[in-house]
Coordinates of C-alpha atoms in Angstrom, one line a residue:
X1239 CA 8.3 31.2 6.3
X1240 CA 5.9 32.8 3.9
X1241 CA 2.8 30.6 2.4
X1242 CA 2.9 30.9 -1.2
X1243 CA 0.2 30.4 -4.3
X1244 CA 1.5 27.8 -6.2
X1245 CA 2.3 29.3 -9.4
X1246 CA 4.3 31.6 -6.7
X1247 CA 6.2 28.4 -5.6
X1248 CA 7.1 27.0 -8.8
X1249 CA 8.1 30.3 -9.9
X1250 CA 10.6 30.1 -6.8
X1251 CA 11.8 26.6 -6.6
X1252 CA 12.9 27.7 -10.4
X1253 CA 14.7 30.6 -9.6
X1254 CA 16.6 27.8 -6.5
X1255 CA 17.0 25.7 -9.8
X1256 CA 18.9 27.9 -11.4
X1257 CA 20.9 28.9 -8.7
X1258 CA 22.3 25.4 -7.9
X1259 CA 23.7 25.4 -12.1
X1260 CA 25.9 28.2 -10.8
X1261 CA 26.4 26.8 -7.3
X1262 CA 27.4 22.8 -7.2
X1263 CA 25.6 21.6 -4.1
X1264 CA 27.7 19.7 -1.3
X1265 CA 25.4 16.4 -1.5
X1266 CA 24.7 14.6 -4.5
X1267 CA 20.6 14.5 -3.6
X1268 CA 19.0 18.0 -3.4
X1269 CA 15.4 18.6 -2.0
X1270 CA 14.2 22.2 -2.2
X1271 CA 11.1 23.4 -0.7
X1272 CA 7.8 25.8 -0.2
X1273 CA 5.2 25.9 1.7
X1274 CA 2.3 26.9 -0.3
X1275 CA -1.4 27.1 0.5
X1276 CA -3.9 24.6 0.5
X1277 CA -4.7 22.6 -2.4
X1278 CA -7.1 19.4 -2.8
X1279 CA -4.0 16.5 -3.3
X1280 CA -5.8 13.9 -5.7
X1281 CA -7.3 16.3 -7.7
X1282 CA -4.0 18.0 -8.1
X1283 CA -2.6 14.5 -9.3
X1284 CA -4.9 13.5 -11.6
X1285 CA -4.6 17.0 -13.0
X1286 CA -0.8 16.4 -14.3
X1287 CA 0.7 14.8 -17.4
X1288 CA 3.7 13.5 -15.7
X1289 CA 4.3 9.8 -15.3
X1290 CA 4.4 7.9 -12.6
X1291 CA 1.9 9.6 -10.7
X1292 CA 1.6 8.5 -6.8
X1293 CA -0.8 9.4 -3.9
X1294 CA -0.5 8.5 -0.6
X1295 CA -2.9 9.0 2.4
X1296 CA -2.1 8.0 5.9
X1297 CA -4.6 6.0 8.2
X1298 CA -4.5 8.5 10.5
X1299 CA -5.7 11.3 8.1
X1300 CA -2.5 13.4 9.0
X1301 CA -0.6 13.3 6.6
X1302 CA -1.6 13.5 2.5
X1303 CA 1.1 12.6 -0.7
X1304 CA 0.7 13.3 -4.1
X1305 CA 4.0 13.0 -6.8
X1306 CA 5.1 13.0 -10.1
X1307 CA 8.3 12.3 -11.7
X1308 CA 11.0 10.2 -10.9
X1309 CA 14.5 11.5 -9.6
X1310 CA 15.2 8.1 -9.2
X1311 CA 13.8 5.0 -10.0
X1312 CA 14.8 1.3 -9.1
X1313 CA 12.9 -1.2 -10.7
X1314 CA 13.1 -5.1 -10.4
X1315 CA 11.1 -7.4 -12.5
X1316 CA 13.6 -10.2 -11.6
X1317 CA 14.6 -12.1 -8.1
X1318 CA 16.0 -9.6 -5.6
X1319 CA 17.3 -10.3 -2.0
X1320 CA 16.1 -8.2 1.0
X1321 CA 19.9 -7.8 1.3
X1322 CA 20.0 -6.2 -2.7
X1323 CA 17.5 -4.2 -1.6
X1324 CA 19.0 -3.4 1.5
X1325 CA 22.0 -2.3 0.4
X1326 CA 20.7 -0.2 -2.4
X1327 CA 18.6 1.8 -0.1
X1328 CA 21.6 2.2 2.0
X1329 CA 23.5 3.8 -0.6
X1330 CA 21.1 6.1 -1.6
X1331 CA 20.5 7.0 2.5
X1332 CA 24.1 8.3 2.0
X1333 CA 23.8 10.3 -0.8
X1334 CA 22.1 13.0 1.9
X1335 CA 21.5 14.0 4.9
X1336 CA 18.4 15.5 4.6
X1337 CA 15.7 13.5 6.7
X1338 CA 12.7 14.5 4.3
X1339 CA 13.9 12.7 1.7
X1340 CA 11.5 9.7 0.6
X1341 CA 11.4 6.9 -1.2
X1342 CA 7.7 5.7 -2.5
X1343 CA 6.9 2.1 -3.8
X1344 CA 6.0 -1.4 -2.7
X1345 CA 6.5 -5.3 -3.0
X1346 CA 4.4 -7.6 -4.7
X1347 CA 2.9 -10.4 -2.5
X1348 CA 5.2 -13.3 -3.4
X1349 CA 8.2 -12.1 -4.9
X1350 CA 9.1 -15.9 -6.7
X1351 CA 6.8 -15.4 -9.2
X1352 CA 6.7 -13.0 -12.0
X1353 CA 4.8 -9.8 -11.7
X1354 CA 2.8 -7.0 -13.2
X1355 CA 4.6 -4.8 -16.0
X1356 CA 5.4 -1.7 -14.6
X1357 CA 5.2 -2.7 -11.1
X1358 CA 7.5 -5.8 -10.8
X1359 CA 8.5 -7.7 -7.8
X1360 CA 9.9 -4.2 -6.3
X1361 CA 9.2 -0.6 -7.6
X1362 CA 10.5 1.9 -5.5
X1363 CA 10.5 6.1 -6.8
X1364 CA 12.3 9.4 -5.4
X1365 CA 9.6 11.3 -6.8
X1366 CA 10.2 14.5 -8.3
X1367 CA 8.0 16.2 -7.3
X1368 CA 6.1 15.9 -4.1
X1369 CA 2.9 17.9 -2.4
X1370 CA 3.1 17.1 1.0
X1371 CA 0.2 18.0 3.4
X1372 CA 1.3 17.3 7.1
X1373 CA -1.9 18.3 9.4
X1374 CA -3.0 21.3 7.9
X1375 CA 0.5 22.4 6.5
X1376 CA 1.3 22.0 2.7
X1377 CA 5.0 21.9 1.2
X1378 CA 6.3 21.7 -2.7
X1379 CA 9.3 19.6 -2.4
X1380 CA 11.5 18.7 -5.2
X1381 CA 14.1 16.4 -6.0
X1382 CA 17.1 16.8 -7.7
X1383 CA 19.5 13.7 -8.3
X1384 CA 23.3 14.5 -8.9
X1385 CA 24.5 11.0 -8.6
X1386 CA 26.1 10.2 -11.6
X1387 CA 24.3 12.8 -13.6
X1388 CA 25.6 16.1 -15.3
X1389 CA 24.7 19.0 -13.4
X1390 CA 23.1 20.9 -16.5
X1391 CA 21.0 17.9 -17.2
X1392 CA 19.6 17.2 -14.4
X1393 CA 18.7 21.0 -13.6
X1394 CA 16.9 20.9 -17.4
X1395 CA 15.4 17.2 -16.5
X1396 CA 13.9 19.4 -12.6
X1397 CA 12.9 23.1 -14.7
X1398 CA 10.8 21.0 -18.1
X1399 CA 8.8 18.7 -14.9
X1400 CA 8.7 22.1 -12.7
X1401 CA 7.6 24.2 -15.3
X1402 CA 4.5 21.0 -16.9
X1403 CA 2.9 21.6 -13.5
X1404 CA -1.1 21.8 -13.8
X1405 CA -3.4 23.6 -11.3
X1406 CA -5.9 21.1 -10.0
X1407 CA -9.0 20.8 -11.6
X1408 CA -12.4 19.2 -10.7
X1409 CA -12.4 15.5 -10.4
X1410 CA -14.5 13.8 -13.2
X1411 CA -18.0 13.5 -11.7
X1412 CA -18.7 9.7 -10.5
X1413 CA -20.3 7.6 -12.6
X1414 CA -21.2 3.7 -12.8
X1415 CA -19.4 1.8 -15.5
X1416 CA -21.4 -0.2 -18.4
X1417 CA -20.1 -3.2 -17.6
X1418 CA -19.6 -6.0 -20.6
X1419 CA -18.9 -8.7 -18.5
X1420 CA -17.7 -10.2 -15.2
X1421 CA -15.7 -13.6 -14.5
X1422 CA -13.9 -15.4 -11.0
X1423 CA -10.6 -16.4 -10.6
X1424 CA -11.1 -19.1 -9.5
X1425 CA -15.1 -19.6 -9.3
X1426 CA -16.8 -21.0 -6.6
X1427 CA -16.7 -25.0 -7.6
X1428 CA -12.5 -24.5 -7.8
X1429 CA -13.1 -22.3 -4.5
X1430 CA -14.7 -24.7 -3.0
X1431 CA -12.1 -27.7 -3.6
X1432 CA -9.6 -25.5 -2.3
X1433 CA -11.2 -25.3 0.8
X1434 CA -11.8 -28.6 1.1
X1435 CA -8.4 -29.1 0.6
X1436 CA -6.8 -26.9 3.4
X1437 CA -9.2 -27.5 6.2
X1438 CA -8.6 -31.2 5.8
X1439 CA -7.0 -33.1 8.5
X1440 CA -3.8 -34.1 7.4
X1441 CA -3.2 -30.5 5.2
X1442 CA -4.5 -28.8 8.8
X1443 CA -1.9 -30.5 10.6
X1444 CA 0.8 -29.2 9.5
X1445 CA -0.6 -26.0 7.7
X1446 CA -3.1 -24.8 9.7
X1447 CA -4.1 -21.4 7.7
X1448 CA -4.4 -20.7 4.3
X1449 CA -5.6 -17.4 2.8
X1450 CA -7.3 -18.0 -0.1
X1451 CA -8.1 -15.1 -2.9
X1452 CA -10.1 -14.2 -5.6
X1453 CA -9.8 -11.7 -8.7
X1454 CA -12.8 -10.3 -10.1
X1455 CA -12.4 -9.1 -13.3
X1456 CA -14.8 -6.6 -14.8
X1457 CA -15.0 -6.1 -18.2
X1458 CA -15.7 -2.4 -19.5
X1459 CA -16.4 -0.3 -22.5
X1460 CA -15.0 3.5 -21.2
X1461 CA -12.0 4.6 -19.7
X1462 CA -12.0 5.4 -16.2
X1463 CA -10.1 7.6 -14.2
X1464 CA -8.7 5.6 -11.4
X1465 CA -8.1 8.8 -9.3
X1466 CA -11.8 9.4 -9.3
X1467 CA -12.5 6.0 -8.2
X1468 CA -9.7 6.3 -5.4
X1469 CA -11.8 9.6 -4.1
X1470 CA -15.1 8.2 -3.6
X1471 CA -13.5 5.0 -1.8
X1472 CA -11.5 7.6 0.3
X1473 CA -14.8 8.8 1.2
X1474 CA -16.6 5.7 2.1
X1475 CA -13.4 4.6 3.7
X1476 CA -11.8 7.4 5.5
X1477 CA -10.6 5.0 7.9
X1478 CA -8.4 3.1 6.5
X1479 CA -4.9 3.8 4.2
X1480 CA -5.5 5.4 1.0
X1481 CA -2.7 4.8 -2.1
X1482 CA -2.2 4.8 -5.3
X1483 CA 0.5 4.3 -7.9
X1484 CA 0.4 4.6 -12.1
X1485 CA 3.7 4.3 -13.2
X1486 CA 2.1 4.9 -16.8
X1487 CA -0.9 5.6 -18.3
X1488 CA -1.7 2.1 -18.8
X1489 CA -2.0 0.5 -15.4
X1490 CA -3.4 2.2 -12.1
X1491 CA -3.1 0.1 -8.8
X1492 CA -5.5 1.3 -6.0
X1493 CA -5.8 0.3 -2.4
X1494 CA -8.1 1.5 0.2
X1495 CA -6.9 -0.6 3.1
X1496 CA -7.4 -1.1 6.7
X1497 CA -4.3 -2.8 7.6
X1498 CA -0.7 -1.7 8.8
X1499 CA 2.3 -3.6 7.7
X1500 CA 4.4 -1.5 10.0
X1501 CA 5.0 2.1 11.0
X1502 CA 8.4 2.8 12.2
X1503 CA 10.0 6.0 14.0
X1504 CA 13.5 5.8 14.6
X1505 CA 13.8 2.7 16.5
X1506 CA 10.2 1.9 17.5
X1507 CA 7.4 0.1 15.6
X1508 CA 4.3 -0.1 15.6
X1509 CA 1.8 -3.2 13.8
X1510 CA -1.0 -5.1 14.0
X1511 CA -2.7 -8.2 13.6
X1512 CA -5.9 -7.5 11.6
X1513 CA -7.5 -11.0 11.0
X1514 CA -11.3 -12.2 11.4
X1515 CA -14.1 -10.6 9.8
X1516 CA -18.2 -9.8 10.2
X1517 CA -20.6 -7.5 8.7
X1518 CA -21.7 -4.1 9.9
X1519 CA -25.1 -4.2 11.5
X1520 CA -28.0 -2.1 9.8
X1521 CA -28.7 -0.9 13.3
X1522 CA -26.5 0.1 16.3
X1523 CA -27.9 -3.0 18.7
X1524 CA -27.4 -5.3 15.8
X1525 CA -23.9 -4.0 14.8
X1526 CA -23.3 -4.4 18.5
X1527 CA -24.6 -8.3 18.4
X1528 CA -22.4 -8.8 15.4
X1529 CA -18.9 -7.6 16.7
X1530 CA -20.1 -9.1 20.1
X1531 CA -20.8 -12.8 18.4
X1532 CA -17.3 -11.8 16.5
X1533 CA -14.9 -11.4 19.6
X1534 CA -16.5 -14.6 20.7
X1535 CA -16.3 -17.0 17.5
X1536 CA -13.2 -19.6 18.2
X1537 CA -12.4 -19.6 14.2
X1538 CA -12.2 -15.7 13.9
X1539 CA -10.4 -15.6 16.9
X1540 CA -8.2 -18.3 16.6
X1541 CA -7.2 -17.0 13.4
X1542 CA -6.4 -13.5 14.9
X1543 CA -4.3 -15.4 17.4
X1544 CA -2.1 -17.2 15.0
X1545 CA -1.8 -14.0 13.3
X1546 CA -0.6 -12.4 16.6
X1547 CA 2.0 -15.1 17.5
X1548 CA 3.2 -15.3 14.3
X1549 CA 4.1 -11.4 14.0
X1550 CA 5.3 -11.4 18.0
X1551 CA 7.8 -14.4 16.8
X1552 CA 9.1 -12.8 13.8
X1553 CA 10.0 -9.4 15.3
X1554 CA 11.6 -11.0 18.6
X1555 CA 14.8 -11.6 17.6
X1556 CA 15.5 -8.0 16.1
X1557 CA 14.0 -5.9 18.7
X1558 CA 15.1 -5.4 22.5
X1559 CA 11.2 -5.8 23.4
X1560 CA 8.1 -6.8 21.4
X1561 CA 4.4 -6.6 23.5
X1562 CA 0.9 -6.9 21.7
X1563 CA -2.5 -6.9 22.9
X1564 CA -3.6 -10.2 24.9
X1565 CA -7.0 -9.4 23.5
X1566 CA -8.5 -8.9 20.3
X1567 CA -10.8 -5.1 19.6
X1568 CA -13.0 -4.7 17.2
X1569 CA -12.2 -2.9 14.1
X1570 CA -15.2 -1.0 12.2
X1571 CA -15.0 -0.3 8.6
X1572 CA -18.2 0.7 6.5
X1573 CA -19.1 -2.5 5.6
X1574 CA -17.6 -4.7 7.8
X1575 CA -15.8 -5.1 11.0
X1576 CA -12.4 -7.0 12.0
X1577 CA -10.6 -8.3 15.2
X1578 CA -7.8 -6.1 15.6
X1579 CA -4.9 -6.5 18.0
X1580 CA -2.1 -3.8 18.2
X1581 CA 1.6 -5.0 18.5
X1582 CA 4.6 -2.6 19.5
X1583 CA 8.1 -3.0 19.7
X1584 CA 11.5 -1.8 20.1
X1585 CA 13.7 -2.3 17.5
X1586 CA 17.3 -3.0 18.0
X1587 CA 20.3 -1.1 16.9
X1588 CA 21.1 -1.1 13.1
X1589 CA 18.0 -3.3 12.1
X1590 CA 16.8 -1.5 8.8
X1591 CA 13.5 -1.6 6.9
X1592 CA 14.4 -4.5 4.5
X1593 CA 14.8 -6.5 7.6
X1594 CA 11.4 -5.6 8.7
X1595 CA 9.4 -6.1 5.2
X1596 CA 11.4 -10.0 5.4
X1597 CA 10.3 -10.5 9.1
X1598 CA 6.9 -8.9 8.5
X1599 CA 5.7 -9.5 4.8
X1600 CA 3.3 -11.3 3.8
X1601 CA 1.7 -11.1 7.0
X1602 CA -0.5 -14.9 7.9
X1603 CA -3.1 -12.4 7.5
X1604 CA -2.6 -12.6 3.8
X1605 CA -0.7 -16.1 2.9
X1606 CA -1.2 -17.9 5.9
X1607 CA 0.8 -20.4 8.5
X1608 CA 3.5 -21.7 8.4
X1609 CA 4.1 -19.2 5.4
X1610 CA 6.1 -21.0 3.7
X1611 CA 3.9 -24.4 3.1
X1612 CA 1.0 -21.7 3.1
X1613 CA 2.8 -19.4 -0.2
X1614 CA 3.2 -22.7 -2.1
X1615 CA 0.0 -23.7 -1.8
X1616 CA -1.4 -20.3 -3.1
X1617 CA 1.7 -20.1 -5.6
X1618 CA 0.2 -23.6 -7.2
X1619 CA -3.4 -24.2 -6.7
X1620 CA -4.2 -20.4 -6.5
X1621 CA -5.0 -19.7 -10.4
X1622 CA -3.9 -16.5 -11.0
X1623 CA -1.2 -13.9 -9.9
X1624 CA -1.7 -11.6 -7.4
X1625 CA 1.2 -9.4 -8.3
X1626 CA 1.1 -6.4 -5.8
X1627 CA -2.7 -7.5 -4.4
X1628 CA -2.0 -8.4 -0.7
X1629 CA 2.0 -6.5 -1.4
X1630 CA 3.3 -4.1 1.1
X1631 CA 3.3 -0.5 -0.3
X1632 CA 4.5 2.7 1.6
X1633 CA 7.3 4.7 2.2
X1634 CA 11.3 4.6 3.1
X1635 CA 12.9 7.4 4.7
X1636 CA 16.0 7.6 7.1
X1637 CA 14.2 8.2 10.5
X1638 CA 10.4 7.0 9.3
X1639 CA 9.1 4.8 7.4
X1640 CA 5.6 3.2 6.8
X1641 CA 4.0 0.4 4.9
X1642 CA 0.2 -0.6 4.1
X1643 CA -1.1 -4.7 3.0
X1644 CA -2.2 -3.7 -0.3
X1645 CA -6.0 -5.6 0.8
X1646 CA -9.4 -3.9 -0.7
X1647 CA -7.7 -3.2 -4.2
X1648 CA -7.9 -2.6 -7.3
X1649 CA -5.6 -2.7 -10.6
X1650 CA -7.0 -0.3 -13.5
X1651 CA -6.3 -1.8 -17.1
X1652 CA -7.7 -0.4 -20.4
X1653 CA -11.1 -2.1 -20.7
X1654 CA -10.8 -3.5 -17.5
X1655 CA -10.9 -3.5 -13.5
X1656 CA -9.2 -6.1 -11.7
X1657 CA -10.3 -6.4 -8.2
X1658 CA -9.1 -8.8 -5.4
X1659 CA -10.0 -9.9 -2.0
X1660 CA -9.1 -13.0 0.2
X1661 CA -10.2 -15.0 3.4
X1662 CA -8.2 -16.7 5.8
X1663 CA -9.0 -20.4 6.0
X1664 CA -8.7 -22.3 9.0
X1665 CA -10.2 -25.7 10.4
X1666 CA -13.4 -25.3 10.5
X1667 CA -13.9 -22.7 7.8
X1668 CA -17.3 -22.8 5.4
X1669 CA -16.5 -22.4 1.7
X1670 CA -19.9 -21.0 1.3
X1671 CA -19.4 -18.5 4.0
X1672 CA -15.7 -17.7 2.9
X1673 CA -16.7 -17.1 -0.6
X1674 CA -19.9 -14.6 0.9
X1675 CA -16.8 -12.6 3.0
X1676 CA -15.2 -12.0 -0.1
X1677 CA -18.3 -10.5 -2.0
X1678 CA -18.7 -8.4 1.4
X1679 CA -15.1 -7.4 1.1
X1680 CA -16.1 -5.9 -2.2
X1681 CA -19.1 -4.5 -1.4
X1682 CA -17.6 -1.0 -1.0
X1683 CA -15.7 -0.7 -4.5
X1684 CA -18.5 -3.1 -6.3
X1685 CA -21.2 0.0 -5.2
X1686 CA -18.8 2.8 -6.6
X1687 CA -18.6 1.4 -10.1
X1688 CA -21.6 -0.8 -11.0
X1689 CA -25.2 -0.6 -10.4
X1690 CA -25.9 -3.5 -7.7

C-alpha cells in the first residue's frame, strides 16, 4: 500500500466518496482508508475548524488519535442504564463488520447527578474523521453513517468535513497565563471537617475509604488553547495516558493520567490498582528512600490493598480467572510516585464493555469503599460536581477496547481553568498532609500555566 501526502489522501478518500453515491455499500457503516505519512497528531487537531475535536494517546506511546466530526453521536445528559448503553452499542456493533471501527467518549464520575453541558453523563462519538498513528504507521480513516440517512446526504455531510481539512500548523508557543484570581472547592477548613468526618470511628467502620477532591479554579484574562496546554503536559508526562475532548469551542476537558480503567483484547483484560502516593526525590538515593518508606507505609498500602480486593471481587464473577499482584511496585511519575499493582483476567463468554465500566467504574481509587456509602458521601458533603473529573474515558471497538480514570485534569472554560485532584482517605489519614498531596498532584499542570 502506497504512503501518501495528505492532500494526496484526501484527494483519494474523495474520489472513494464519490464512488460509493454510485455504488450503495453492503453495510450501513463505511470506513475508508489511507495511509499517509507522518504528521505531528495534536498539532494537526488544533489546526481544524471541525467540532468536536478529540485526541487520544495511549500509555504505552503506541498508539496516537486525533478526530473531528461526528458520524454518529449519542449523547445522554439524563439517567442511562449500563444495559441502555449496552444495547445501543450493540446495535451499532452490527451495523459492520469492520473491526477498526471506533467509538470515542467517556462517563462522568457519578452518573446520578447532573453533568457538564456538552459532555453529559455519557458522550460517546464515531468520529468522522480519524488520524491514527499505530507505532510508526499513520492512516486517514473516515466514517460514513448510512443508518437511516440518505445516501446523497451523508456522502455531501463526508466530501464538505473531507474537503475543511487543515494542514497542521505550529502549536501556539507556551506561555503562563495572567491569572485574575484563584479559589478551592471546598478550602481547607471544609477540607479538614471532611476528614475528620470519614476517618472517625463509627464512619470508618463501616466506610473505611473515602476519596476526597478538590477543584481549583483559576481565573483568567486570555484565551488559551487547551491543545497547547495538553502538549507540554504530554511532555512532562509521557508516561501516563494522554486525552482530550472539545465537543465545542466552549469547553475543553484534558487529562494527562497515570491510571488504567481497563484494557481489553478479545476476551482478556488487563487493570490495575493505582492507589498511595509520595513525592519524587530531588536526588536518586532520596527518591529511592521515598518510594522505599512508600511500599512500607501501612496507610498507603492498605489503601492499595482495598483497592486490589475490591477490583479482584468485582471482576470474579464475569471472568473464568482473575490474578493480580500479591505485592504493590512503585509507579514513578515526574512529580510523584504511586503503589501500583497489576490485575489480569480472563473474561467470560459474551461479557461486553458496559459490563466492565459497571463492575469497574469508579474505581475505590477514586470514590472509595464500600462505593456506594463512599459516592453518597462525596455526592452530599463534596461541594461541587465533578462531572467527567475522576470519569472513565477511552475507546469502544468490537475486539478492543480501552479506558483511562480521567485523574490529573483539567476542564478549559472561557476565562477560566478548572482543575481537579483527590486523595484517598483512610483511618489514619492527616488532613494537612492530604490537602499537601493534592497541591503535589497539581504541581505538574500548576507549573505549565502560572508562574509558581
Amino acid at each position: 500500500m502506497s504512503v501518501m501526502s495528505l492532500p494526496e489522501a484526501r484527494q483519494s478518500l474523495e474520489a472513494k466518496i464519490q464512488r460509493l453515491r454510485l455504488t450503495p455499500s453492503s453495510e450501513p457503516l463505511v470506513q475508508l482508508t489511507e495511509t499517509v505519512h507522518a504528521l505531528p497528531l495534536i498539532s494537526w487537531l488544533a489546526s481544524q475548524a471541525t467540532f468536536p475535536r478529540i485526541y487520544w494517546h495511549g500509555r504505552d506511546k503506541e498508539e496516537e488519535v486525533a478526530a473531528i466530526g461526528a458520524a454518529a453521536d449519542f449523547f445522554f445528559d439524563s439517567p442511562v442504564t449500563d444495559h441502555s448503553l449496552a444495547e445501543i452499542y450493540q446495535r451499532q456493533r452490527d451495523l459492520s463488520r469492520n473491526q477498526n471501527i471506533r467509538y470515542y467518549g467517556g462517563m462522568a464520575f457519578d452518573r446520578e447527578v447532573e453533568s457538564w453541558p456538552e459532555f453529559g453523563r455519557a458522550h460517546f462519538v464515531l468520529p468522522r474523521i480519524e488520524l491514527r498513528r499505530s507505532g510508526k504507521d499513520f492512516m486517514l480513516l473516515l466514517n460514513l453513517n448510512f443508518d437511516g440517512r440518505s445516501r446523497e446526504e451523508e456522502c455531501q455531510a463526508a466530501l464538505d468535513v473531507l474537503t475543511q481539512i487543515q494542514k497542521p500548523r505550529p502549536l501556539p508557543p507556551p506561555g503562563k497565563v495572567s491569572l485574575l484570581g484563584r479559589s478551592e472547592y471546598p478550602e481547607y477548613p471544609r477540607w479538614k471537617q471532611l476528614v475528620e468526618q470519614v476517618t472517625a470511628d463509627k464512619f470508618n467502620q463501616h466506610t473505611p475509604k473515602v476519596v476526597l477532591s478538590r477543584l481549583s479554579q483559576l481565573e483568567i484574562s486570555d484565551p488559551i488553547d487547551p491543545w497547547m496546554v495538553l502538549a507540554c503536559w504530554q511532555g512532562r508526562n509521557p508516561s501516563s495516558f494522554q486525552f482530550g475532548f472539545q465537543f465545542s469551542p466552549e469547553r475543553a476537558f484534558i487529562s494527562c493520567s497515570p491510571e488504567r480503567l481497563y484494557r481489553r483484547r478479545h476476551q482478556e483484560l488487563f487493570t490495575e490498582a493505582l492507589a498511595g502516593t509520595t513525592l519524587r526525590g530531588l536526588t536518586p538515593e532520596e527518591d529511592e528512600h521515598l518510594a522505599k518508606a512508600l511500599l512500607e507505609d501501612s496507610k498507603n498500602s492498605h489503601e492499595n490493598q482495598l483497592v486490589r480486593q475490591h477490583i479482584v471481587e468485582h471482576l470474579a464473577p464475569l471472568s473464568h480467572y482473575v490474578g493480580a499482584e500479591e505485592s504493590p511496585r512503585i509507579f514513578k511519575l515526574p512529580h510523584i510516585q504511586h503503589l501500583h499493582r497489576a490485575i489480569r483476567a480472563e473474561l467470560r463468554p459474551y461479557v461486553n464493555d458496559f459490563q466492565l465500566l459497571q463492575a469497574l467504574h469508579p474505581t475505590p481509587a477514586v470514590g472509595g469503599l464500600p462505593r456506594d456509602s463512599a459516592m453518597s458521601f462525596i455526592r452530599q458533603q463534596e461541594g461541587y460536581n465533578r462531572g467527567w473529573y475522576a470519569g472513565a474515558c477511552g475507546y469502544l471497538n468490537k475486539h478492543e477496547s480501552e479506558f483511562s480514570v480521567a485523574i490529573r485534569s483539567a476542564l478549559i472554560e472561557p476565562g477560566r481553568i478548572n482543575l481537579y485532584a483527590g486523595a484517598g482517605i483512610v483511618a489514619g489519614s492527616d488532613p494537612e498532609a492530604e490537602w499537601q498531596e493534592l497541591n503535589n498532584k497539581l504541581a505538574t499542570i500548576l507549573s505549565i500555566l502560572v508562574e509558581l
